[in-house]
Short mmCIF file of C-alpha atoms and ligand atoms in Angstrom, two decimals:
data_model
loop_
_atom_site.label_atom_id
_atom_site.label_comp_id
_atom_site.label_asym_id
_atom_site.label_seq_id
_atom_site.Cartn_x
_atom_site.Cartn_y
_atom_site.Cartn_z
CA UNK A 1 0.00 0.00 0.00
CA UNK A 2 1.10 3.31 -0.67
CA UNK A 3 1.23 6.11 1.59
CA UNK A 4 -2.20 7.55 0.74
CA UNK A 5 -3.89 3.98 0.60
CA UNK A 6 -2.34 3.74 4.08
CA UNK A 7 -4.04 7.13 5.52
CA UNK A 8 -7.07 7.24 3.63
CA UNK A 9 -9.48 5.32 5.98
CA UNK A 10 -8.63 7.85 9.02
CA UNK A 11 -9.74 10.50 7.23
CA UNK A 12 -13.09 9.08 6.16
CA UNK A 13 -13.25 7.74 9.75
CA UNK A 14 -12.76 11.83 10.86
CA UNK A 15 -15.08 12.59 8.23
CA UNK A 16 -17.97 10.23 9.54
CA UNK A 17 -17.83 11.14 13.07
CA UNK A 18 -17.98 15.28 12.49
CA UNK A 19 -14.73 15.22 13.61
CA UNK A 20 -12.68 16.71 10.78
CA UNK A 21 -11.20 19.81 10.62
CA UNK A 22 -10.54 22.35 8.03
CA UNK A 23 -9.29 25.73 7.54
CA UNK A 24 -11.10 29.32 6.62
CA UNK A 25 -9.16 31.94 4.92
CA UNK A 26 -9.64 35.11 6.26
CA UNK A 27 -9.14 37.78 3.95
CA UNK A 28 -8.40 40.63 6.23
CA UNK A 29 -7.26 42.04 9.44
CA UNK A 30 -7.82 40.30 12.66
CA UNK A 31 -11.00 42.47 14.26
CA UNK A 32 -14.73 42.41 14.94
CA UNK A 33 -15.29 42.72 11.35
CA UNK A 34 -13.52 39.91 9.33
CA UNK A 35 -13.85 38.76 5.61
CA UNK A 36 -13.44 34.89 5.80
CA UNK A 37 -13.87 32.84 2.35
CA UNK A 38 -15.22 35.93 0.49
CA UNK A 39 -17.43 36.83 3.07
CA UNK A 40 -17.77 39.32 5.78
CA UNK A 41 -18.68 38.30 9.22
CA UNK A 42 -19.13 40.02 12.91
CA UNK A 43 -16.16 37.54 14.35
CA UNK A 44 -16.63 36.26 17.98
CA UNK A 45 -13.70 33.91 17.44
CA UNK A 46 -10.39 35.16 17.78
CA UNK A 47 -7.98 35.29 20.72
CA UNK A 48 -7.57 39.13 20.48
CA UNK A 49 -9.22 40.31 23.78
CA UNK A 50 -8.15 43.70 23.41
CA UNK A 51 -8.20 44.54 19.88
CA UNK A 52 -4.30 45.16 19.47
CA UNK A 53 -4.12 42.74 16.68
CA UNK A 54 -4.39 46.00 14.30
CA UNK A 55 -4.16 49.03 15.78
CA UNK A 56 -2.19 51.86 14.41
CA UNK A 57 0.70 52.20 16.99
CA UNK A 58 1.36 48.61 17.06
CA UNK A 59 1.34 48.64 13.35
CA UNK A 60 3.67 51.49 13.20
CA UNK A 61 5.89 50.58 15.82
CA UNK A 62 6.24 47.13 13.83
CA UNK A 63 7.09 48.93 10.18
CA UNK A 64 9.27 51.19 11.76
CA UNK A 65 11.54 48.70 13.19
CA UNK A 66 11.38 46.46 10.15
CA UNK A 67 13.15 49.68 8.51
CA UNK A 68 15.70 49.79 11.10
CA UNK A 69 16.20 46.35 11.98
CA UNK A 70 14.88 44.15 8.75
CA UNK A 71 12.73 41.38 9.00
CA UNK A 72 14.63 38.75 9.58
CA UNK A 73 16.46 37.63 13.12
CA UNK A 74 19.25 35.49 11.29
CA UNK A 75 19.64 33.76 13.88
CA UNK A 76 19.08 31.89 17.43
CA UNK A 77 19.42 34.49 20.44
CA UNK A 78 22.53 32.39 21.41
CA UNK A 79 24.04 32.68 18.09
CA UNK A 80 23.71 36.15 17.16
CA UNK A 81 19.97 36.89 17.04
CA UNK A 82 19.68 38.54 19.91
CA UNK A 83 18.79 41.57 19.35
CA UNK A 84 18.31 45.63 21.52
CA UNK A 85 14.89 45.13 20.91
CA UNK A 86 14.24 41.78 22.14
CA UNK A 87 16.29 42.48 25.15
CA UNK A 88 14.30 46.01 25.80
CA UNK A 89 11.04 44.03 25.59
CA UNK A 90 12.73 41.56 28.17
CA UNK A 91 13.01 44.33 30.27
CA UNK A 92 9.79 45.94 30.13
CA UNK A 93 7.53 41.99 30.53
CA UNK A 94 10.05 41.86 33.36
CA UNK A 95 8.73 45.18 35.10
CA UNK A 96 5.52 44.36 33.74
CA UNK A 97 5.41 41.21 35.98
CA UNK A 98 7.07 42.25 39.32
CA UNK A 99 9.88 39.68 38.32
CA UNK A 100 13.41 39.99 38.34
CA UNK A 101 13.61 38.69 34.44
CA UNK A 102 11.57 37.66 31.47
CA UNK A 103 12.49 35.06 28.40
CA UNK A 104 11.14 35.65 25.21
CA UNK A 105 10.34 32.37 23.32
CA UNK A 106 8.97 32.44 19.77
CA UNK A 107 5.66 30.58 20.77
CA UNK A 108 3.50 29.58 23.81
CA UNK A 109 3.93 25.93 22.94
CA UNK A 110 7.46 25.85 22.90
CA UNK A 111 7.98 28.22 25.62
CA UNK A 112 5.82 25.40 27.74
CA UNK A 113 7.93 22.60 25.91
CA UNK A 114 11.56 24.34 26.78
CA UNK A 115 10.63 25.08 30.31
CA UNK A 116 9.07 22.40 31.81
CA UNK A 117 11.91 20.09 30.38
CA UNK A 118 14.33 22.45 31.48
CA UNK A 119 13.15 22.13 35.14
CA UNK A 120 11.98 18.21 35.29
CA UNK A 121 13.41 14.94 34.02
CA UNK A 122 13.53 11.07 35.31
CA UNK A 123 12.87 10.80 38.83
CA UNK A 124 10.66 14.04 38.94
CA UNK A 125 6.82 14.16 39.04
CA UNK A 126 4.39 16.45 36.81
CA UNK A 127 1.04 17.27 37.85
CA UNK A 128 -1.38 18.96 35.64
CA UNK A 129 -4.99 19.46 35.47
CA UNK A 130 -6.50 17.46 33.01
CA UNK A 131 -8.30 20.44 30.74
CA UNK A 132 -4.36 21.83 31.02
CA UNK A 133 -3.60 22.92 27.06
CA UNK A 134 -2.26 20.66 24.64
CA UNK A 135 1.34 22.08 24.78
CA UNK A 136 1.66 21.71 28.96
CA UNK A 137 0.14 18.10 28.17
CA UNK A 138 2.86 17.26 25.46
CA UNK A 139 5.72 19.11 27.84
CA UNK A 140 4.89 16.97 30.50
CA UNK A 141 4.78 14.01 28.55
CA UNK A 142 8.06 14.58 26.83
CA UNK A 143 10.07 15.07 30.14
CA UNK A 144 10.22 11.77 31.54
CA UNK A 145 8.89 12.82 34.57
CA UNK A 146 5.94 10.80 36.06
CA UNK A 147 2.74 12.69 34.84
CA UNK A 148 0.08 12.75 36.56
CA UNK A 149 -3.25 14.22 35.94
CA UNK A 150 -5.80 15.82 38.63
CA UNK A 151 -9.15 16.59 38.32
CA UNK A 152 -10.29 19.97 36.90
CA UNK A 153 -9.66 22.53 39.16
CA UNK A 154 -10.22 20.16 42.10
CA UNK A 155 -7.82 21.13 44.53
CA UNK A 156 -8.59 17.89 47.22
CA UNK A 157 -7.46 15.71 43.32
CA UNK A 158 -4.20 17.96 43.29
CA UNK A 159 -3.11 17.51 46.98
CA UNK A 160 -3.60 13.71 47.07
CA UNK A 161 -1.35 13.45 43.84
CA UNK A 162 1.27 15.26 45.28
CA UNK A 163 0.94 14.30 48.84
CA UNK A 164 1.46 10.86 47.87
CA UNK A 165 4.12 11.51 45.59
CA UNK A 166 8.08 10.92 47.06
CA UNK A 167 9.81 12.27 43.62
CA UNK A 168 12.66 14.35 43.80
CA UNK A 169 11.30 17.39 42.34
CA UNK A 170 7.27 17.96 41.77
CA UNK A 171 6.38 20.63 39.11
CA UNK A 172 2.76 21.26 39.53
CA UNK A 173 1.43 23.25 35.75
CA UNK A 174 -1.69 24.86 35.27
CA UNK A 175 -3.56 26.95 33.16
CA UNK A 176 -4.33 30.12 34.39
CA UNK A 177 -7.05 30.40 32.49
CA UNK A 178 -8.44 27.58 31.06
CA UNK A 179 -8.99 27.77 27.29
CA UNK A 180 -11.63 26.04 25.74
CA UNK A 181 -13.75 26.46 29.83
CA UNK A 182 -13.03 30.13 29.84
CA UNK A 183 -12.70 29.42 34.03
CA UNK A 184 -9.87 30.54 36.24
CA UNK A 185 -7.43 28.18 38.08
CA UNK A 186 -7.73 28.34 41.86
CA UNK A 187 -4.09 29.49 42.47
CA UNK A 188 -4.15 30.66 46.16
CA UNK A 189 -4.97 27.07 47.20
CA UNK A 190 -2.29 25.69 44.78
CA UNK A 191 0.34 27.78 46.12
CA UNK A 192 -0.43 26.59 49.37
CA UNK A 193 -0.42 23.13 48.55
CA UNK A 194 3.17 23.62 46.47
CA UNK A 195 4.51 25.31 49.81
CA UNK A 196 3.47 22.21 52.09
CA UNK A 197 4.34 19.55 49.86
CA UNK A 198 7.60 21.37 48.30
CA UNK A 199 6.47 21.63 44.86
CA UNK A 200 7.03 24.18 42.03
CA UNK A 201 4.06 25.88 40.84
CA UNK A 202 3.92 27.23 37.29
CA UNK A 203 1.07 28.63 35.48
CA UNK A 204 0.15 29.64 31.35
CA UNK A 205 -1.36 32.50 31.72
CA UNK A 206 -1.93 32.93 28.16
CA UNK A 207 -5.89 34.21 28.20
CA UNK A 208 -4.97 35.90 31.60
CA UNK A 209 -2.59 38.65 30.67
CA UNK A 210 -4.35 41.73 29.00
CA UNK A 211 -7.85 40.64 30.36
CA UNK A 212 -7.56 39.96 34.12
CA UNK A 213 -5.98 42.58 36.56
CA UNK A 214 -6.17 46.02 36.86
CA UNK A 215 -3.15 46.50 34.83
CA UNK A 216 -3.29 43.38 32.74
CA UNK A 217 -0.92 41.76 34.73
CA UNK A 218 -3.23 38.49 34.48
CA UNK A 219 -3.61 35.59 37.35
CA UNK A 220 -0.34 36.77 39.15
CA UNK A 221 -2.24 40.62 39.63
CA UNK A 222 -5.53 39.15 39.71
CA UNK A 223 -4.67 37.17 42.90
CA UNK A 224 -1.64 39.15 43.71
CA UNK A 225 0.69 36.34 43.17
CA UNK A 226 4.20 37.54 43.94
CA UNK A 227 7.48 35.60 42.57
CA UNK A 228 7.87 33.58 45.52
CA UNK A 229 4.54 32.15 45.50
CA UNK A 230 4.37 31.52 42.06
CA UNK A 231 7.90 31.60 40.88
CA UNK A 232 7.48 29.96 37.21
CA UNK A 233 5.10 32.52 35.27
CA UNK A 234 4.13 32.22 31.49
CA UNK A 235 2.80 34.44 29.00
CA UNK A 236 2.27 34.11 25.53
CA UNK A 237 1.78 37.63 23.36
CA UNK A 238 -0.23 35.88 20.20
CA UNK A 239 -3.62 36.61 22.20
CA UNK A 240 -4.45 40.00 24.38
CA UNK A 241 -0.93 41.72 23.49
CA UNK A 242 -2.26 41.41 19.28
CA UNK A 243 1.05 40.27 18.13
CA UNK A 244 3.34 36.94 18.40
CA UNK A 245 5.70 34.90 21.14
CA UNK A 246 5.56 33.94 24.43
CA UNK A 247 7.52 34.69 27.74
CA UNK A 248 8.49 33.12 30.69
CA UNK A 249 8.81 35.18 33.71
CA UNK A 250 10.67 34.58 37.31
CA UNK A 251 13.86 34.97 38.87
CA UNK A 252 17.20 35.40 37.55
CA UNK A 253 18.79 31.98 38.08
CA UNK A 254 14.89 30.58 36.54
CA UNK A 255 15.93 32.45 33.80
CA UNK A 256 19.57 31.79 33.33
CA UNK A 257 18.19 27.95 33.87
CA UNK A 258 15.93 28.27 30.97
CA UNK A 259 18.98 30.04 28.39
CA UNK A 260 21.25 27.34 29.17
CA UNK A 261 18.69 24.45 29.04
CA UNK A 262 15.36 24.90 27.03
CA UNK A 263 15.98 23.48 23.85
CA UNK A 264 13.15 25.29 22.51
CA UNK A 265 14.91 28.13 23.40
CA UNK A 266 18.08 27.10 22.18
CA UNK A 267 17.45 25.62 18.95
CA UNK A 268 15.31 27.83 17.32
CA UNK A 269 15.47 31.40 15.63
CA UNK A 270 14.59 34.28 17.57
CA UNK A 271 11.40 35.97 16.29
CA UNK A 272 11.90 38.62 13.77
CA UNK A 273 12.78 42.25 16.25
CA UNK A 274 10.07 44.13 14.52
CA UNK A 275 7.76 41.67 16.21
CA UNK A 276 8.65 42.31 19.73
CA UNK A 277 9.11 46.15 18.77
CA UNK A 278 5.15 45.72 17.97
CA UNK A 279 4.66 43.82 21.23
CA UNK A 280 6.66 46.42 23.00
CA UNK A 281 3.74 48.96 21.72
CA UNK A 282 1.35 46.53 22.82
CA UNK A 283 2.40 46.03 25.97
CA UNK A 284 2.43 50.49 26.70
CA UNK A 285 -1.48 50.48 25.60
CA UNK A 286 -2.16 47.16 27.40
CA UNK A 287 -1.25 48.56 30.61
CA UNK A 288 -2.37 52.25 30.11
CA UNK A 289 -5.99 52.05 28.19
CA UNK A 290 -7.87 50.20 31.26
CA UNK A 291 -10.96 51.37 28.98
CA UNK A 292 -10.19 47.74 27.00
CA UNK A 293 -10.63 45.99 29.69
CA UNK A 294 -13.25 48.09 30.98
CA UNK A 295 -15.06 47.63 27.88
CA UNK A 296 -14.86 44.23 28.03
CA UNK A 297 -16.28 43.31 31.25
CA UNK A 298 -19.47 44.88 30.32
CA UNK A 299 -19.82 43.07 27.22
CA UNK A 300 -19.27 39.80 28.67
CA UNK A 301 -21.48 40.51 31.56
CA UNK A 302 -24.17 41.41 28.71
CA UNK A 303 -23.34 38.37 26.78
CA UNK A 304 -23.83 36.23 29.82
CA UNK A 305 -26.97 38.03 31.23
CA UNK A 306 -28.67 37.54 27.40
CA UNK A 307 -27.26 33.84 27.70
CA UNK A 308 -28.84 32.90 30.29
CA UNK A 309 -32.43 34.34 29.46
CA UNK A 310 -32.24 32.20 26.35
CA UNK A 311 -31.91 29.36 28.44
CA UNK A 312 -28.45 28.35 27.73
CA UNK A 313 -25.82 26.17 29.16
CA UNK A 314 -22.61 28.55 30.65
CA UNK A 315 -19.70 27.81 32.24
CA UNK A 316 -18.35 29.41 35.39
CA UNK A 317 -16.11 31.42 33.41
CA UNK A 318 -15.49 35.36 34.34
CA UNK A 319 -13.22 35.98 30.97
CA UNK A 320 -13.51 36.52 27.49
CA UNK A 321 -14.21 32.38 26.69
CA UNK A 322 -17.08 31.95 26.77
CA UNK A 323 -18.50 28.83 25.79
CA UNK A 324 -21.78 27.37 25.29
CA UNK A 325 -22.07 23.88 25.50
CA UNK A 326 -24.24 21.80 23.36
CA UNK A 327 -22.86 18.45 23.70
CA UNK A 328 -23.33 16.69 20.20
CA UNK A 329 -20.62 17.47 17.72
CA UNK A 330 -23.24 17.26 14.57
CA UNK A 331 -25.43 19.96 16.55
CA UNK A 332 -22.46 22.35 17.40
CA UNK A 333 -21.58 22.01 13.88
CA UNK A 334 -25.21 22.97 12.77
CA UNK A 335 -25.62 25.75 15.56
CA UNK A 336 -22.55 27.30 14.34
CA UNK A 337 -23.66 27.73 10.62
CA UNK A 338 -26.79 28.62 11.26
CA UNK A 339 -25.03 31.27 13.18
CA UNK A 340 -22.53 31.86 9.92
CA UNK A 341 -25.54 31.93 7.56
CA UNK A 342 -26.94 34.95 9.77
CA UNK A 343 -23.25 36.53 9.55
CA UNK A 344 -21.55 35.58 12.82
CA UNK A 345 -18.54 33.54 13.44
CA UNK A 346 -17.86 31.94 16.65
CA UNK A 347 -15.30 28.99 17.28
CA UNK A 348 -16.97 25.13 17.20
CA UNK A 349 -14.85 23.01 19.59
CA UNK A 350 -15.35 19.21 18.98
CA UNK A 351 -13.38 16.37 20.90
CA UNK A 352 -10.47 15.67 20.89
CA UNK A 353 -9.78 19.57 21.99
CA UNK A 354 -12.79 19.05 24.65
CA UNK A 355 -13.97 15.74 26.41
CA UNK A 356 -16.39 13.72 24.29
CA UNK A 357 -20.13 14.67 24.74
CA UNK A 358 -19.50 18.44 25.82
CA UNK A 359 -18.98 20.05 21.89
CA UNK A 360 -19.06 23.38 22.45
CA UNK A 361 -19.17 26.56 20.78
CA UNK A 362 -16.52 29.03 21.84
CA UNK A 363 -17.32 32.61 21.55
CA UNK A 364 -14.87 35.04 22.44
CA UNK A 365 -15.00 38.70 23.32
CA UNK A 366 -12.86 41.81 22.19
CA UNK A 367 -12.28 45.13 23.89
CA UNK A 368 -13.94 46.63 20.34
CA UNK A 369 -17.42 44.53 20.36
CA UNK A 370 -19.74 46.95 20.33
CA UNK A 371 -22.97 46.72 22.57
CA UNK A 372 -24.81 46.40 19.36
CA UNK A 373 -23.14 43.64 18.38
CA UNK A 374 -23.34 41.00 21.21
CA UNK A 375 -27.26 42.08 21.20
CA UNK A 376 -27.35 41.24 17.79
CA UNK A 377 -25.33 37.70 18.35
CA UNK A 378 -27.54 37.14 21.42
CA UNK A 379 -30.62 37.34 18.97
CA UNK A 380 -29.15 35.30 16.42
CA UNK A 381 -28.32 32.55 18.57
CA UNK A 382 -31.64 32.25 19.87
CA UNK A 383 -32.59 31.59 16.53
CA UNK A 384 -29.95 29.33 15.74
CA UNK A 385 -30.30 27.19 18.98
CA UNK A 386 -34.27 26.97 18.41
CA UNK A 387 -33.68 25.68 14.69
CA UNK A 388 -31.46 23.14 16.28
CA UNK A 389 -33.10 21.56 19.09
CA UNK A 390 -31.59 17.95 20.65
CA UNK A 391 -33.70 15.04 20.50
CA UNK A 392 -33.19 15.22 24.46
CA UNK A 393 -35.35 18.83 24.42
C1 PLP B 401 -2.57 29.54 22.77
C2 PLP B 401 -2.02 28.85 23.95
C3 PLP B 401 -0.71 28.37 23.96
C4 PLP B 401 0.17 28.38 22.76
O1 PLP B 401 0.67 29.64 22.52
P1 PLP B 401 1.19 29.97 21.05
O2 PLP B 401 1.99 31.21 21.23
O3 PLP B 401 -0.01 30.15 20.21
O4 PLP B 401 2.03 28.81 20.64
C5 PLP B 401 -0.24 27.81 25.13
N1 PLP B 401 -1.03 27.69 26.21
C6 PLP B 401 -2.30 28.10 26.22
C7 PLP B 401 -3.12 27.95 27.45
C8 PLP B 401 -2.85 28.68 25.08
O5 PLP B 401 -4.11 29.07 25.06
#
């Protein structure tokens, strides 16, 4: 058999069980307004909370320094890629976080692969929540380390795990907030259960920064998490900050750790310096226009408040995600483009992403919704949700 004889029958299988996946091609900016395969919808799908993903300075900043500084890095930071404007951005997600240093990595995913393998190996335990992301999942997997997983959120699930566990080091890894839930990980308890049992707590914060503090400063401000309590803090700068990368934040020898050990780090080409020059505008308005976050608070709170009086199914979730669950993948399909007929986008989440029998739509919520727009969502999937009724309703 040939190689496409050989993969063939997946696909169908994929196919068959609504499982299959396939790309749009959007056409223009990231925003509230997007053309996706010729069309143009009101987009309740993207990761950009804030609505930095085009905005002026950030665009500006990034041209200018693709002037000075070209496009491409040329190299890894170790070799020679390194450049002023990466390390200035270093500096400011430092001060921005209340920790002594910051790391830039090209992505969240290997920013979560390079540090948790830096820290953990053979002998070690890992333990995650089981809705952690993919890339924690894959990190911890990779290490060698024994992995264990603990019930969502469930704090009694963590403690017994790590109570019980007589491994040299224990790295316990959470979301901050989780992604495809929209909920918020119950950190205080987690750093006191890391301080009894001697464990390392680290935490992706990558739907928390931007959205959730007063200054954006995420879980860590939300909860007021200093370095010592949660000494391992990660960031990427694809979602609220509009732009591209990830950090990891902590102390110096965390840092110097990470540089000499994170392959992902190591072995890999530093993002282009106009990129992090457009993060580094990103980062001033984060901090400065609280109106974005301001703005959306209210929306969600409207979103949720019209939710609910449609009788649907929310999660506990105080952030941007905000999912509806339907359960059946061949109804979330149908919900969703009913919604797309009527002009809306919104994500559809099937398994393997979430647990089998909870498909999901997952709308999200920018800073530049208006109020006009969520009311006009909230109508349209009333409609949507009433053409599509379960055989259990
Ligand atoms: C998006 C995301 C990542 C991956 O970040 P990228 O920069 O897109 O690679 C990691 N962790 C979580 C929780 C995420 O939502």
């Amino acid at each position: 058999m040939d190689i496409d004889q050989q993969l063939a029958p997946a696909l169908t299988a994929r196919k068959r069980e609504h499982l299959y996946r396939s790309r749009r091609v959007l056409a223009s900016a990231q925003g509230t307004r997007v053309q996706v395969d010729g069309k143009t919808f009101t987009g309740f799908s993207s990761n950009d909370y804030l609505g930095l993903a085009n905005h002026p300075k950030v665009i500006e900043a990034m041209q200018a320094a693709a002037s000075q500084y070209g496009v491409g890095s040329g190299a890894s930071h170790l070799v020679n890629g390194h450049s002023v404007v990466h390390h200035a951005l270093e500096e400011e997600l430092a001060a921005f976080t209340g920790r002594p240093r910051a790391l830039l990595f090209s992505t969240g995913y290997m920013a979560n692969i390079g540090t948790v393998n830096a820290l953990i190996g053979k002998g070690d335990a890992v333990f995650e929540d089981k809705l952690n992301h993919a890339s924690l999942l894959d990190a911890g997997l990779l290490s060698g380390a024994r992995f264990q997983r603990f019930l969502h959120n469930d704090v009694k699930s963590l403690e017994q795990r790590v109570q019980a566990s007589d491994a040299n080091r224990k790295l316990i890894v959470v979301d901050g907030v989780f992604s495809m839930d929209g909920d918020v990980a119950r950190l205080p308890e987690m750093v006191d259960i890391a301080e009894r049992h001697n464990a390392w707590l680290m935490i992706d914060d990558a739907h928390g920064f931007g959205c959730l503090g007063k200054n954006g400063g995420g879980c860590a401000e939300h909860f007021g998490l200093s370095e010592d309590k949660l000494p391992i803090l990660m960031g990427t700068l694809g979602k609220a900050f509009g732009t591209f990368g990830a950090f990891v934040a902590g102390s110096e020898v965390l840092i110097e750790t990470l540089i000499q050990e994170a392959r992902s780090y190591i072995y890999t080409t530093a993002m282009p310096p106009a990129v992090a020059a457009a993060t580094r505008a990103s980062l001033k308005l984060l901090q400065e226009e609280h109106w974005r976050r301001d703005n959306l608070v209210q929306r969600i709170k409207q979103f949720r408040a019209g939710a609910e009086n449609l009788g649907l199914q929310l999660m506990p979730s105080p952030t941007p995600i905000q999912p509806v669950v339907l359960g059946d993948e061949a109804r979330t399909m149908a919900v969703a483009a009913h919604l797309e007929k009527n002009g809306f986008l919104v994500g559809a989440i099937r398994p393997p992403t979430v647990p089998r029998g909870s498909a999901r739509l997952r709308i999200t919520f920018s800073a530049n919704h208006t109020e006009r727009q969520v009311e006009d969502l909230l109508s349209a999937l009333g409609d949507a949700v009433q053409a599509n009724r379960g055989d259990s309703e």
